[in-house]
Short mmCIF file of C-alpha atoms in Angstrom, two decimals:
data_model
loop_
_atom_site.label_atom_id
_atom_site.label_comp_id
_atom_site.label_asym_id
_atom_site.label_seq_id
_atom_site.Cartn_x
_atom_site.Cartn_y
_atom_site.Cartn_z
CA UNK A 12 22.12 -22.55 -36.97
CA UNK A 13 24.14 -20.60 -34.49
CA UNK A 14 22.85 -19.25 -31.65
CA UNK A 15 22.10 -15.12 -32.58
CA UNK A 16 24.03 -12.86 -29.88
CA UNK A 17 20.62 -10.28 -28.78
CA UNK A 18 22.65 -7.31 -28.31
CA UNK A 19 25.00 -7.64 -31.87
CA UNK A 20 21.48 -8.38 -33.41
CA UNK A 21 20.27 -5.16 -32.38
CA UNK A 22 22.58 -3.38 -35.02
CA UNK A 23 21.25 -5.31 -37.93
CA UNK A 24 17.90 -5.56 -36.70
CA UNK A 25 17.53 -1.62 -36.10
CA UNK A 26 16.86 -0.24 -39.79
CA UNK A 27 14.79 -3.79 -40.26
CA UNK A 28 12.26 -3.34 -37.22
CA UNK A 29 12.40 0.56 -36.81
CA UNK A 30 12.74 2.50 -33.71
CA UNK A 31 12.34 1.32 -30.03
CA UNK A 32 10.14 3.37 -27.45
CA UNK A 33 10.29 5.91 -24.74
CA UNK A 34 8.33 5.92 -21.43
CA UNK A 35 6.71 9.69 -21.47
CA UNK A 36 6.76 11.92 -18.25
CA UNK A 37 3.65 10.81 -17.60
CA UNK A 38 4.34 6.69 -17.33
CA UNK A 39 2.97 6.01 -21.25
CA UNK A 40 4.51 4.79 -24.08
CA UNK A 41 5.91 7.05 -27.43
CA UNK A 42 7.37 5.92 -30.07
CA UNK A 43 11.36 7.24 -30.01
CA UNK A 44 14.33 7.16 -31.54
CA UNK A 45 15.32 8.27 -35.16
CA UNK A 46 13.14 5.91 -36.83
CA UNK A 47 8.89 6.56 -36.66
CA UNK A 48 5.75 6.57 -37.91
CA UNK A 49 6.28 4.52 -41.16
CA UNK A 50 9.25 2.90 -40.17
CA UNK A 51 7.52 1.11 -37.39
CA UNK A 52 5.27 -0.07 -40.34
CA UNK A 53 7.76 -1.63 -42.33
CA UNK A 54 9.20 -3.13 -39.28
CA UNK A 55 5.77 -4.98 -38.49
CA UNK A 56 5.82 -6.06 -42.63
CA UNK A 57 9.47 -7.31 -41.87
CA UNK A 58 8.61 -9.14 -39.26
CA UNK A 59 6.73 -11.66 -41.49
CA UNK A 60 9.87 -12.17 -43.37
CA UNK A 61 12.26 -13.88 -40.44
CA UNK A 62 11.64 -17.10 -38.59
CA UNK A 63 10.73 -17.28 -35.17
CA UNK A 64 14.64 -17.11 -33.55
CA UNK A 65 14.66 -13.35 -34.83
CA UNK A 66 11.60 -12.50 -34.55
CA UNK A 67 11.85 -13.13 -30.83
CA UNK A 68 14.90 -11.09 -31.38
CA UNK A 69 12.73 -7.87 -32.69
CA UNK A 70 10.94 -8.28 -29.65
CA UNK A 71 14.00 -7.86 -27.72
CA UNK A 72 15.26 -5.09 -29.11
CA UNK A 73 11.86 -3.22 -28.83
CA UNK A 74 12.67 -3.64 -25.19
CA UNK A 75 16.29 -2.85 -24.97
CA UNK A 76 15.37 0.51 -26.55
CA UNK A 77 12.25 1.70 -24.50
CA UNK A 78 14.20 4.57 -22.47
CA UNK A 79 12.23 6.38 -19.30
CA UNK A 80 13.59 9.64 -19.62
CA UNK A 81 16.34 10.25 -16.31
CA UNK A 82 14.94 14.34 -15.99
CA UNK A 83 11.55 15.25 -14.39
CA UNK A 84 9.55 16.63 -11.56
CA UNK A 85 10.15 13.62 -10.17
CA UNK A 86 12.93 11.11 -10.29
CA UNK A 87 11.92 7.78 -12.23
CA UNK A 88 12.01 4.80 -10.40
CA UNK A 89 9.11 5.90 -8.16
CA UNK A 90 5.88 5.76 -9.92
CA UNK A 91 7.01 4.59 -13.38
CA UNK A 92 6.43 1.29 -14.23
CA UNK A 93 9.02 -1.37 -12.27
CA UNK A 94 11.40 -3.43 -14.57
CA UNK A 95 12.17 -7.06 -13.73
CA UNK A 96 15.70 -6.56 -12.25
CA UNK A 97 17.04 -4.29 -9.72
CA UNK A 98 20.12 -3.07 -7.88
CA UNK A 99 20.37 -1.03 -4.54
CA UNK A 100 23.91 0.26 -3.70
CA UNK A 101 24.01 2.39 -0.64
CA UNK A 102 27.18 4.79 -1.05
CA UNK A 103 29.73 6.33 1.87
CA UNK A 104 30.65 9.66 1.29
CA UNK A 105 34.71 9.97 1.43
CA UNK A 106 35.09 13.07 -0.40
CA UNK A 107 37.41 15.64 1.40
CA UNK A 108 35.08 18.55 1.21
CA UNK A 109 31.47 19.21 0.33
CA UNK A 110 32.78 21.00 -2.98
CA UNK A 111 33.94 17.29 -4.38
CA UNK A 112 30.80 16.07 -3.03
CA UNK A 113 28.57 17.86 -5.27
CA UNK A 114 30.68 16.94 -8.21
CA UNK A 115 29.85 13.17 -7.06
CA UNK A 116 26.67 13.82 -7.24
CA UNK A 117 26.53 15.66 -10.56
CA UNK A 118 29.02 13.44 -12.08
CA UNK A 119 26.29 10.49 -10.97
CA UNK A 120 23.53 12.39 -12.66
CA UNK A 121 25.17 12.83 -15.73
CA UNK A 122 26.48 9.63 -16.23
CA UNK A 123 22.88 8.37 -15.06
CA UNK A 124 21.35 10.35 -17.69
CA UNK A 125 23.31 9.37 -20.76
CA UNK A 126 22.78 5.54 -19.68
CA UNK A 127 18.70 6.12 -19.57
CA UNK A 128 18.91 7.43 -23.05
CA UNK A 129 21.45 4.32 -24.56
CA UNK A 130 24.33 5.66 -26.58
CA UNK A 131 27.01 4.29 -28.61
CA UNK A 132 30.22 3.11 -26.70
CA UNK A 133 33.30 5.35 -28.06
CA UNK A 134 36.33 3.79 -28.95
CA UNK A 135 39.91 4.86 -28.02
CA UNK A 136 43.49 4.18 -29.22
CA UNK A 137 44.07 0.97 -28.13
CA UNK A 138 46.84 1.39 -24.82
CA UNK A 139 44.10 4.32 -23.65
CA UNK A 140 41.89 3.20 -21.29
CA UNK A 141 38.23 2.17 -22.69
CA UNK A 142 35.73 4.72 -22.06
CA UNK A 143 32.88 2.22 -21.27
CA UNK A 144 33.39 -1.08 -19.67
CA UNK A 145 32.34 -2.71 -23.21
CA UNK A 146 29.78 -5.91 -21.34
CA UNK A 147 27.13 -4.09 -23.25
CA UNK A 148 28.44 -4.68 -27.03
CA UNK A 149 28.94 -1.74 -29.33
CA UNK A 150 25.56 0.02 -27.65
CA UNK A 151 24.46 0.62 -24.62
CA UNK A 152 20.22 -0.12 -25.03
CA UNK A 153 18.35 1.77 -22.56
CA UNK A 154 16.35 -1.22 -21.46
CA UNK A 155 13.89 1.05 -19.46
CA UNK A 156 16.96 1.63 -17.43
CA UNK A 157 15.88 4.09 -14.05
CA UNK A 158 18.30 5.44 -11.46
CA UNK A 159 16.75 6.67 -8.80
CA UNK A 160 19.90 8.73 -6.02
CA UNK A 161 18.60 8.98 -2.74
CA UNK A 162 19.95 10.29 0.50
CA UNK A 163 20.76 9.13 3.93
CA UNK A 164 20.58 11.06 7.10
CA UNK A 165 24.32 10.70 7.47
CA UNK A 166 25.21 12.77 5.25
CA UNK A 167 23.64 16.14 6.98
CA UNK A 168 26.13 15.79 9.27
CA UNK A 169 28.63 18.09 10.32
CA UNK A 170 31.12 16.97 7.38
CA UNK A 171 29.74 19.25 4.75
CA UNK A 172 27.55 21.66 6.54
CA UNK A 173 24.41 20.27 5.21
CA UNK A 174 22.81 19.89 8.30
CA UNK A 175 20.20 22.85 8.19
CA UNK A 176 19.02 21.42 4.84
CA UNK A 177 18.25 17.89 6.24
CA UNK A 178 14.38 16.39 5.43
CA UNK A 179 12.56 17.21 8.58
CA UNK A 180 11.41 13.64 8.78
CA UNK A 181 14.71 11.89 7.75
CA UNK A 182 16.82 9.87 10.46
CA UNK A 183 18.28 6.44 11.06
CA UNK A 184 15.73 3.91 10.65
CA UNK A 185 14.16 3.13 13.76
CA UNK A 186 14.58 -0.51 15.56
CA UNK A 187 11.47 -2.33 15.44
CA UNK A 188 10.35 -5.39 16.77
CA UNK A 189 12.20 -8.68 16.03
CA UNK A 190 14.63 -6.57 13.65
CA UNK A 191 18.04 -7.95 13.50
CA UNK A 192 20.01 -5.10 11.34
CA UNK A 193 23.26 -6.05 10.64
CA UNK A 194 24.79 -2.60 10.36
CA UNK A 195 26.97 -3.74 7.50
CA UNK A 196 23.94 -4.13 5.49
CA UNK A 197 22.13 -1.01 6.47
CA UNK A 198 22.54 3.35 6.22
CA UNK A 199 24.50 4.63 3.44
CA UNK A 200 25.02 8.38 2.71
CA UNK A 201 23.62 7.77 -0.53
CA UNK A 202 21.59 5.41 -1.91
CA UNK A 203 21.17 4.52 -5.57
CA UNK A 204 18.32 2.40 -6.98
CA UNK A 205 18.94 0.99 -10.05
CA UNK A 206 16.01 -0.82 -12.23
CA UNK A 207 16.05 -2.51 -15.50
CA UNK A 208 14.56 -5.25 -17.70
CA UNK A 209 17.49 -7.15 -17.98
CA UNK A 210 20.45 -8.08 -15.22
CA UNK A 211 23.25 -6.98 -17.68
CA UNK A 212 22.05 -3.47 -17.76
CA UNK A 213 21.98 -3.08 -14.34
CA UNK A 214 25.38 -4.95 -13.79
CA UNK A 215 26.86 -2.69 -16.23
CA UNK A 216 24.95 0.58 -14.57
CA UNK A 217 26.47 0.12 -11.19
CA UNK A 218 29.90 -0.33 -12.77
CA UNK A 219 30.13 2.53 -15.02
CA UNK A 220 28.57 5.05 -12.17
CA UNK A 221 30.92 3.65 -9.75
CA UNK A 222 33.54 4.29 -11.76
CA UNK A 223 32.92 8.24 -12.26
CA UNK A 224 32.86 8.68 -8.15
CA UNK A 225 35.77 6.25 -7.44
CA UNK A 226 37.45 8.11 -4.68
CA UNK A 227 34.53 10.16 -3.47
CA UNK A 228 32.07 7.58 -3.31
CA UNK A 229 32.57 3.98 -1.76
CA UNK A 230 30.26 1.14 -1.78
CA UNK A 231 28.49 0.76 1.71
CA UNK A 232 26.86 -2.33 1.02
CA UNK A 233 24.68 -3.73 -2.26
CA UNK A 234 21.79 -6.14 -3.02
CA UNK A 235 20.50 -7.10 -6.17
CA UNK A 236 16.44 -8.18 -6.87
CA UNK A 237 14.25 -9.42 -9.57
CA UNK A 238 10.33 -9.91 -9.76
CA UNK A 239 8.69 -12.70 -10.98
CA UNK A 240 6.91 -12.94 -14.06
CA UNK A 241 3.48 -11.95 -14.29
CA UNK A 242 1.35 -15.02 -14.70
CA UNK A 243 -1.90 -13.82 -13.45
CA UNK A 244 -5.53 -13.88 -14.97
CA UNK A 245 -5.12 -10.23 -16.40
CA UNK A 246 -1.98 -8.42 -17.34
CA UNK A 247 -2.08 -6.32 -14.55
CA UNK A 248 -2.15 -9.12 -11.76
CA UNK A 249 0.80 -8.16 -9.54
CA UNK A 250 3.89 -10.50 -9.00
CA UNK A 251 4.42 -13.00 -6.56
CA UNK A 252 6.76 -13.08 -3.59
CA UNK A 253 9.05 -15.75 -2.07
CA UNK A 254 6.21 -17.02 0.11
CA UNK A 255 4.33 -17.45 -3.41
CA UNK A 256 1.55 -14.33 -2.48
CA UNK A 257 1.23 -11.57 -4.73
CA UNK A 258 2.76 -8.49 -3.78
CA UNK A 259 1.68 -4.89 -3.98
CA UNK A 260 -2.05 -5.54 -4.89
CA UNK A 261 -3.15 -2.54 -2.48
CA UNK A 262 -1.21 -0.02 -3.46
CA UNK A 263 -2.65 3.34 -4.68
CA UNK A 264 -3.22 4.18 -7.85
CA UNK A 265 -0.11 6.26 -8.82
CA UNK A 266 -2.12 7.92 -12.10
CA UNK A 267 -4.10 9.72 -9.25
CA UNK A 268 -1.73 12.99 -8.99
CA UNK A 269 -3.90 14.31 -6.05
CA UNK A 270 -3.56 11.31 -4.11
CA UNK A 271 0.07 11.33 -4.80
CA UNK A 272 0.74 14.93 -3.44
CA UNK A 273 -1.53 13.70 -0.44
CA UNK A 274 0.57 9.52 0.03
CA UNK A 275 3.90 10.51 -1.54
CA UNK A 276 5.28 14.37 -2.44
CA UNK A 277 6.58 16.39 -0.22
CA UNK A 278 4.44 19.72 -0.47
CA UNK A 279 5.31 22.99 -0.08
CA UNK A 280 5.31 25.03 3.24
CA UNK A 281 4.74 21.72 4.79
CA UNK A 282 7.44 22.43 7.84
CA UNK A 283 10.61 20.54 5.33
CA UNK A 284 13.34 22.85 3.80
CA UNK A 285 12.13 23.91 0.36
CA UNK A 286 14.55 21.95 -1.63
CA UNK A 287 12.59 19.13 -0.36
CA UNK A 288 9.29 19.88 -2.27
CA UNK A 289 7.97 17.41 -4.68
CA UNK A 290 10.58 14.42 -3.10
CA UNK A 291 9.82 11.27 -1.41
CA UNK A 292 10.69 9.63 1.57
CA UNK A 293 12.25 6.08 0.58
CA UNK A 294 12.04 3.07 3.28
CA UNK A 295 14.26 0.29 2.12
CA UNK A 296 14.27 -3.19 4.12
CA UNK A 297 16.09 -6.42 3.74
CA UNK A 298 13.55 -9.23 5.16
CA UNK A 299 15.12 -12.14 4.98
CA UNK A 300 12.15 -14.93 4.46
CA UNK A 301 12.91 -18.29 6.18
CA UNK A 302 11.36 -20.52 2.76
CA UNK A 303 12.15 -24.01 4.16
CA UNK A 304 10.29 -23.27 7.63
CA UNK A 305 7.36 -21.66 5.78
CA UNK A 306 7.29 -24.49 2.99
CA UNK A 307 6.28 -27.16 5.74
CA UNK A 308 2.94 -25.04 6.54
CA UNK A 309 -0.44 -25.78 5.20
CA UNK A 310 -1.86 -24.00 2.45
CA UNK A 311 -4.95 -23.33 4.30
CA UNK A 312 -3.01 -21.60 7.24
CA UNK A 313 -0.72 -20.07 4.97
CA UNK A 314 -4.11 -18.01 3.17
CA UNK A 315 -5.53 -17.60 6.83
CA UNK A 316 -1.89 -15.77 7.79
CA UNK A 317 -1.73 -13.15 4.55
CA UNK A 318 -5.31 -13.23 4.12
CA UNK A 319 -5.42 -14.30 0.40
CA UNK A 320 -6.13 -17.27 -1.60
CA UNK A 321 -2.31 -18.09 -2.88
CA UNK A 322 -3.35 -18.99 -6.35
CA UNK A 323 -5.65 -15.99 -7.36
CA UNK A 324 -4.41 -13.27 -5.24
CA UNK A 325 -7.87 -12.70 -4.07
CA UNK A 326 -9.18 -12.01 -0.46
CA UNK A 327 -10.61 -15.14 1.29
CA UNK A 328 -13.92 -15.19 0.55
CA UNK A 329 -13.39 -13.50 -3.14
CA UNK A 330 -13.03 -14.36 -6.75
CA UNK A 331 -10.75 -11.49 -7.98
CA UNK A 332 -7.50 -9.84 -6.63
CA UNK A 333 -8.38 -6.46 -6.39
CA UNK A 334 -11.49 -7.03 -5.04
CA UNK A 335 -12.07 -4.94 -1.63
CA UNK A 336 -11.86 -7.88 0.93
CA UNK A 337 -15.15 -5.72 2.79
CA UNK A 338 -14.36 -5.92 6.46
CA UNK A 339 -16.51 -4.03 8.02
CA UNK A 340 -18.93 -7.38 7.09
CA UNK A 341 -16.41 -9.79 8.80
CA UNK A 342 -15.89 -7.68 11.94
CA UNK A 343 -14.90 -10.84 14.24
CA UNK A 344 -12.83 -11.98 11.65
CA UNK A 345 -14.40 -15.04 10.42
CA UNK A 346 -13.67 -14.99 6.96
CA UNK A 347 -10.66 -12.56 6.69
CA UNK A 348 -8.42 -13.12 10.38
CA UNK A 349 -8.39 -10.12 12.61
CA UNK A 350 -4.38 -10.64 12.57
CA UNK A 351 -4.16 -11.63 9.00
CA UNK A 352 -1.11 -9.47 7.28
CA UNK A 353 -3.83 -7.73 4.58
CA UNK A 354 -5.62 -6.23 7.48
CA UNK A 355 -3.40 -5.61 9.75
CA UNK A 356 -1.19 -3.41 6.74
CA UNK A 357 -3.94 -1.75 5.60
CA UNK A 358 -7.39 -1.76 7.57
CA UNK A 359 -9.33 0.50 4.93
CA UNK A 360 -10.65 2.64 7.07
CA UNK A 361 -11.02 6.49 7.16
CA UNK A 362 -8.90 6.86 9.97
CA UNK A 363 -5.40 4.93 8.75
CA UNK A 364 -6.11 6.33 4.85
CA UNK A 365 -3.39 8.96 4.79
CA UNK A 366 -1.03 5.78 6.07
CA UNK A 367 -0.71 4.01 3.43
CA UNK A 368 2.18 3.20 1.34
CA UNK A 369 3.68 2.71 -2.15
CA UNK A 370 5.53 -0.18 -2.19
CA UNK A 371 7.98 -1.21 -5.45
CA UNK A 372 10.16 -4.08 -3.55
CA UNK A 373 11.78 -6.99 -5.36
CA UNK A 374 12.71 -10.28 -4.10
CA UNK A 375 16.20 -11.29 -3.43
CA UNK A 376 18.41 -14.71 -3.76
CA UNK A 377 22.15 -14.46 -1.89
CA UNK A 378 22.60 -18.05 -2.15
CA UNK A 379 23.24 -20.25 1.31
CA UNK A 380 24.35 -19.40 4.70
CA UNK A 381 26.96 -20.76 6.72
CA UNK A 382 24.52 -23.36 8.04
CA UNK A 383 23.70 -23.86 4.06
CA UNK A 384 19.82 -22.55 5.26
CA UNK A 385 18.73 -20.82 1.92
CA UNK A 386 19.36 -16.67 2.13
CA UNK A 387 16.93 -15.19 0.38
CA UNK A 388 13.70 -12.98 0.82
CA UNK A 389 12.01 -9.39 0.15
CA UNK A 390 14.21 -5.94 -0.77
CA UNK A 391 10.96 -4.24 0.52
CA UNK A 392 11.07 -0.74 -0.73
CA UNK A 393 8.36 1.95 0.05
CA UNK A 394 7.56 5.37 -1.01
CA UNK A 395 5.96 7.53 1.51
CA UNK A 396 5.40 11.71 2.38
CA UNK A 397 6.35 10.90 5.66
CA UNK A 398 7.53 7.55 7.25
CA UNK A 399 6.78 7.62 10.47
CA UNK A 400 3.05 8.44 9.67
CA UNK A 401 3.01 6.03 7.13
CA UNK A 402 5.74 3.03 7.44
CA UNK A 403 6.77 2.89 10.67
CA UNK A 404 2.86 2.99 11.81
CA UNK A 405 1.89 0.25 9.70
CA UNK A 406 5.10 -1.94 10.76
CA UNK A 407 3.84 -1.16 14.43
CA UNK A 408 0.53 -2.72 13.86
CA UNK A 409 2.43 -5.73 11.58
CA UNK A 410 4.51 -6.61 14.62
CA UNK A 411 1.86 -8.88 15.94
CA UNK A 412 1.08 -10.86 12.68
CA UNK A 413 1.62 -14.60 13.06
CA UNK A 414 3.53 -14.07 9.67
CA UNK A 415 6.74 -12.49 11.49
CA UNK A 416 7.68 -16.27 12.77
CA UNK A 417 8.95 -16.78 9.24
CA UNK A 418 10.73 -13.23 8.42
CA UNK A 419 13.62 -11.21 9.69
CA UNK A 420 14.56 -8.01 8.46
CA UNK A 421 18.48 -8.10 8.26
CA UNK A 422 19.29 -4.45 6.88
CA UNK A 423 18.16 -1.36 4.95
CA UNK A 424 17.31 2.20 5.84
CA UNK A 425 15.82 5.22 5.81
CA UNK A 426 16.44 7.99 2.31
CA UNK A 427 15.03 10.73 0.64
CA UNK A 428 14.77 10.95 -2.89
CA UNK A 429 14.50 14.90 -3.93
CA UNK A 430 12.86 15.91 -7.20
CA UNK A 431 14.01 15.42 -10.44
CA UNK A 432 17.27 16.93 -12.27
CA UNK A 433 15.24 19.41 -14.52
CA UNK A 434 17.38 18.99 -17.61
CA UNK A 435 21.25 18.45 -18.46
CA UNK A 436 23.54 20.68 -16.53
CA UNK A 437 21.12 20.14 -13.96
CA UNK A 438 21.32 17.10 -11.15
CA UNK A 439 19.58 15.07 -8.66
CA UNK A 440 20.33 17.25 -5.16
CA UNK A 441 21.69 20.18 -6.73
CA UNK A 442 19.87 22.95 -4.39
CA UNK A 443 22.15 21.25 -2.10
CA UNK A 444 24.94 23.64 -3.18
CA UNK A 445 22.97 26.39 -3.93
CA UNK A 446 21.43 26.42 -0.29
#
């Protein structure tokens, strides 16, 4: 039996296993689409009919057609769930005037929008050219497909006469300790995060927004991630990094609105322009980890360096991965090191509360170097009300972690990510030109 092509089967297999799903504003799951209710019903009875290939394939296509909705308050990508694969293109602005600026950016929002939702791909007379790049098939699933557009500090320059509406806290990324930026990899006037469950939906993303801003928008520099899969006592154990740890286990709990508006939103009469309310700050670093180095060291003095047991995710001395690692009993450090990365990032005390962060990185593989050392690491990306509070605090204190002889952040930057587009017609940035 042939091998069955996932995205064709998605044509037959949609009247057979009923509609897909939609991520609601609030991060849950609805059923959507044009088939409910009872049709999901006879899609479950169907299912008993099919061997195992297509069933597998029903499973597919429940995912290819789970759409997080592109409009909002706030922009998804942030605090919705993250997909396995990701994309980060930071954008130069070469557009002649700030008038075909904003119709980059609208142009990106609309195109954005129609790509979270999954249409049909149109067809043309054949010498016409194609009005979709076609990699997709006939359909272009949503695959929980989120663009988040973000904003350097570059582009409140002088060029467009922005610079009165530039985030109070918004600059070039500060040069910390042991960074070695290469500035090909880092800034960007705009900067477009682009998450999905599979890698053809976000290959396909990137090309058909690039090609509605061709000639106003030009590709700074790019790098693609992905996220392990979750193999973890409980379905919500967090994924693993390069260096094998879990990764994001402390971060807040992102169904806590108030908490939110206190870690992440910009709030109101808060000192930043009011087009800024209810956006993010977004810290974006390329940390290069140095695997063959860290793959001679002992497990033991691995754990004692991140402060976790590798296998369960748990703080020395623990059982379970979220499990408060309780320092004030260890105060000289016995069990949990005073300079181990868990405590050093985030001490749990009263005082460094309003620091923390909300991370949503991926890791990275570029292949080999010139000396054929293996090039891969962390796209560590945070969310944070105001970085220098936040971030650039906690990377102080992480500067003297034994951990940063195996790392070296190589690029990235600092962006805001405003609110939400409200509806269509609307887009991401949009008081911009109404300022």
């Amino acid at each position: 039996m042939s091998p069955i092509d996932r995205r064709r089967f998605l044509t037959r297999s949609l009247a057979t296993f009923g509609a897909g799903a939609g991520v609601g504003a609030a991060g849950g799951l609805a059923a959507g689409g044009a088939v409910a209710g009872g049709a999901a019903a006879r899609g479950a009875a169907a299912t008993t009919d099919v061997g195992p290939a297509e069933q597998t394939q029903a499973v597919r296509h429940r995912s290819l057609n789970t759409s997080v909705p592109f409009d909002g308050e706030h922009q998804a990508g942030i605090l919705t769930p993250r997909p396995n694969q990701a994309g980060y293109v930071a954008l130069d602005s070469v557009a002649q005037n700030s008038s075909e600026l904003f119709e980059a950016l609208q142009v990106l929002s609309t195109q954005a929008r129609l790509l979270t939702h999954g249409m049909a791909v149109g067809v043309t007379e054949v010498d016409d050219p194609p009005p979709d790049s076609g990699i997709l098939g006939p359909y272009d699933n949503p695959d929980s497909l989120q663009v988040t557009i973000a904003f350097g500090h570059a582009l409140f320059d002088g060029r467009y006469g922005l610079g009165k509406q530039r985030p109070a806290k918004l600059g070039e990324m500060p040069a910390f300790a042991l960074d070695q930026i290469d500035p090909a990899r880092a800034g960007g006037d705009v900067l477009l995060q682009i998450c999905a469950n599979q890698r053809d939906t976000v290959v396909h993303t990137v090309r058909e927004l690039m090609r509605q801003v061709a000639g106003r928008l030009v590709v700074r520099w790019t790098i693609d991630g992905f996220q392990t899969a979750q193999r973890g006592p409980h379905p919500y154990s967090s994924t693993r990094n390069l260096f094998a740890f879990r990764d994001g286990t402390a971060n807040p709990d992102v169904t806590d609105a108030a908490l939110m508006n206190r870690l992440i939103w910009v709030q109101p009469h808060s000192g930043e322009p009011a087009w800024a309310t209810a956006g993010t700050y977004m810290v974006v670093r390329t940390i290069r980890q140095h695997v063959e180095f860290w793959d001679r060291v002992g497990m033991l003095e691995q754990e004692q360096m991140i402060g976790r047991y590798r296998v369960s995710g748990a703080p020395l001395g623990g059982t379970d991965e979220y499990e408060n690692p309780d320092y004030p009993s260890d105060p000289k450090g016995r069990r949990i090191k005073l300079d181990a990365h868990i405590r050093l990032a985030n001490p749990r005390t009263p005082a460094t509360a309003d620091q923390r962060i909300l991370r949503r990185g991926y890791s990275y593989h570029r292949g080999v170097d010139e000396a054929g050392d293996l090039d891969e690491g962390l796209v560590f990306v945070a969310y944070n009300q105001d970085p220098e509070r936040q971030f650039a605090t906690i990377q102080r204190r992480l500067e003297t972690e034994p951990m940063t002889d195996y790392i070296t952040p190589v690029g990235g930057g600092y962006f805001f990510a405003p609110r939400g587009a409200s509806g269509p017609g609307d887009w991401v940035g949009s008081e911009l030109a109404r300022a």
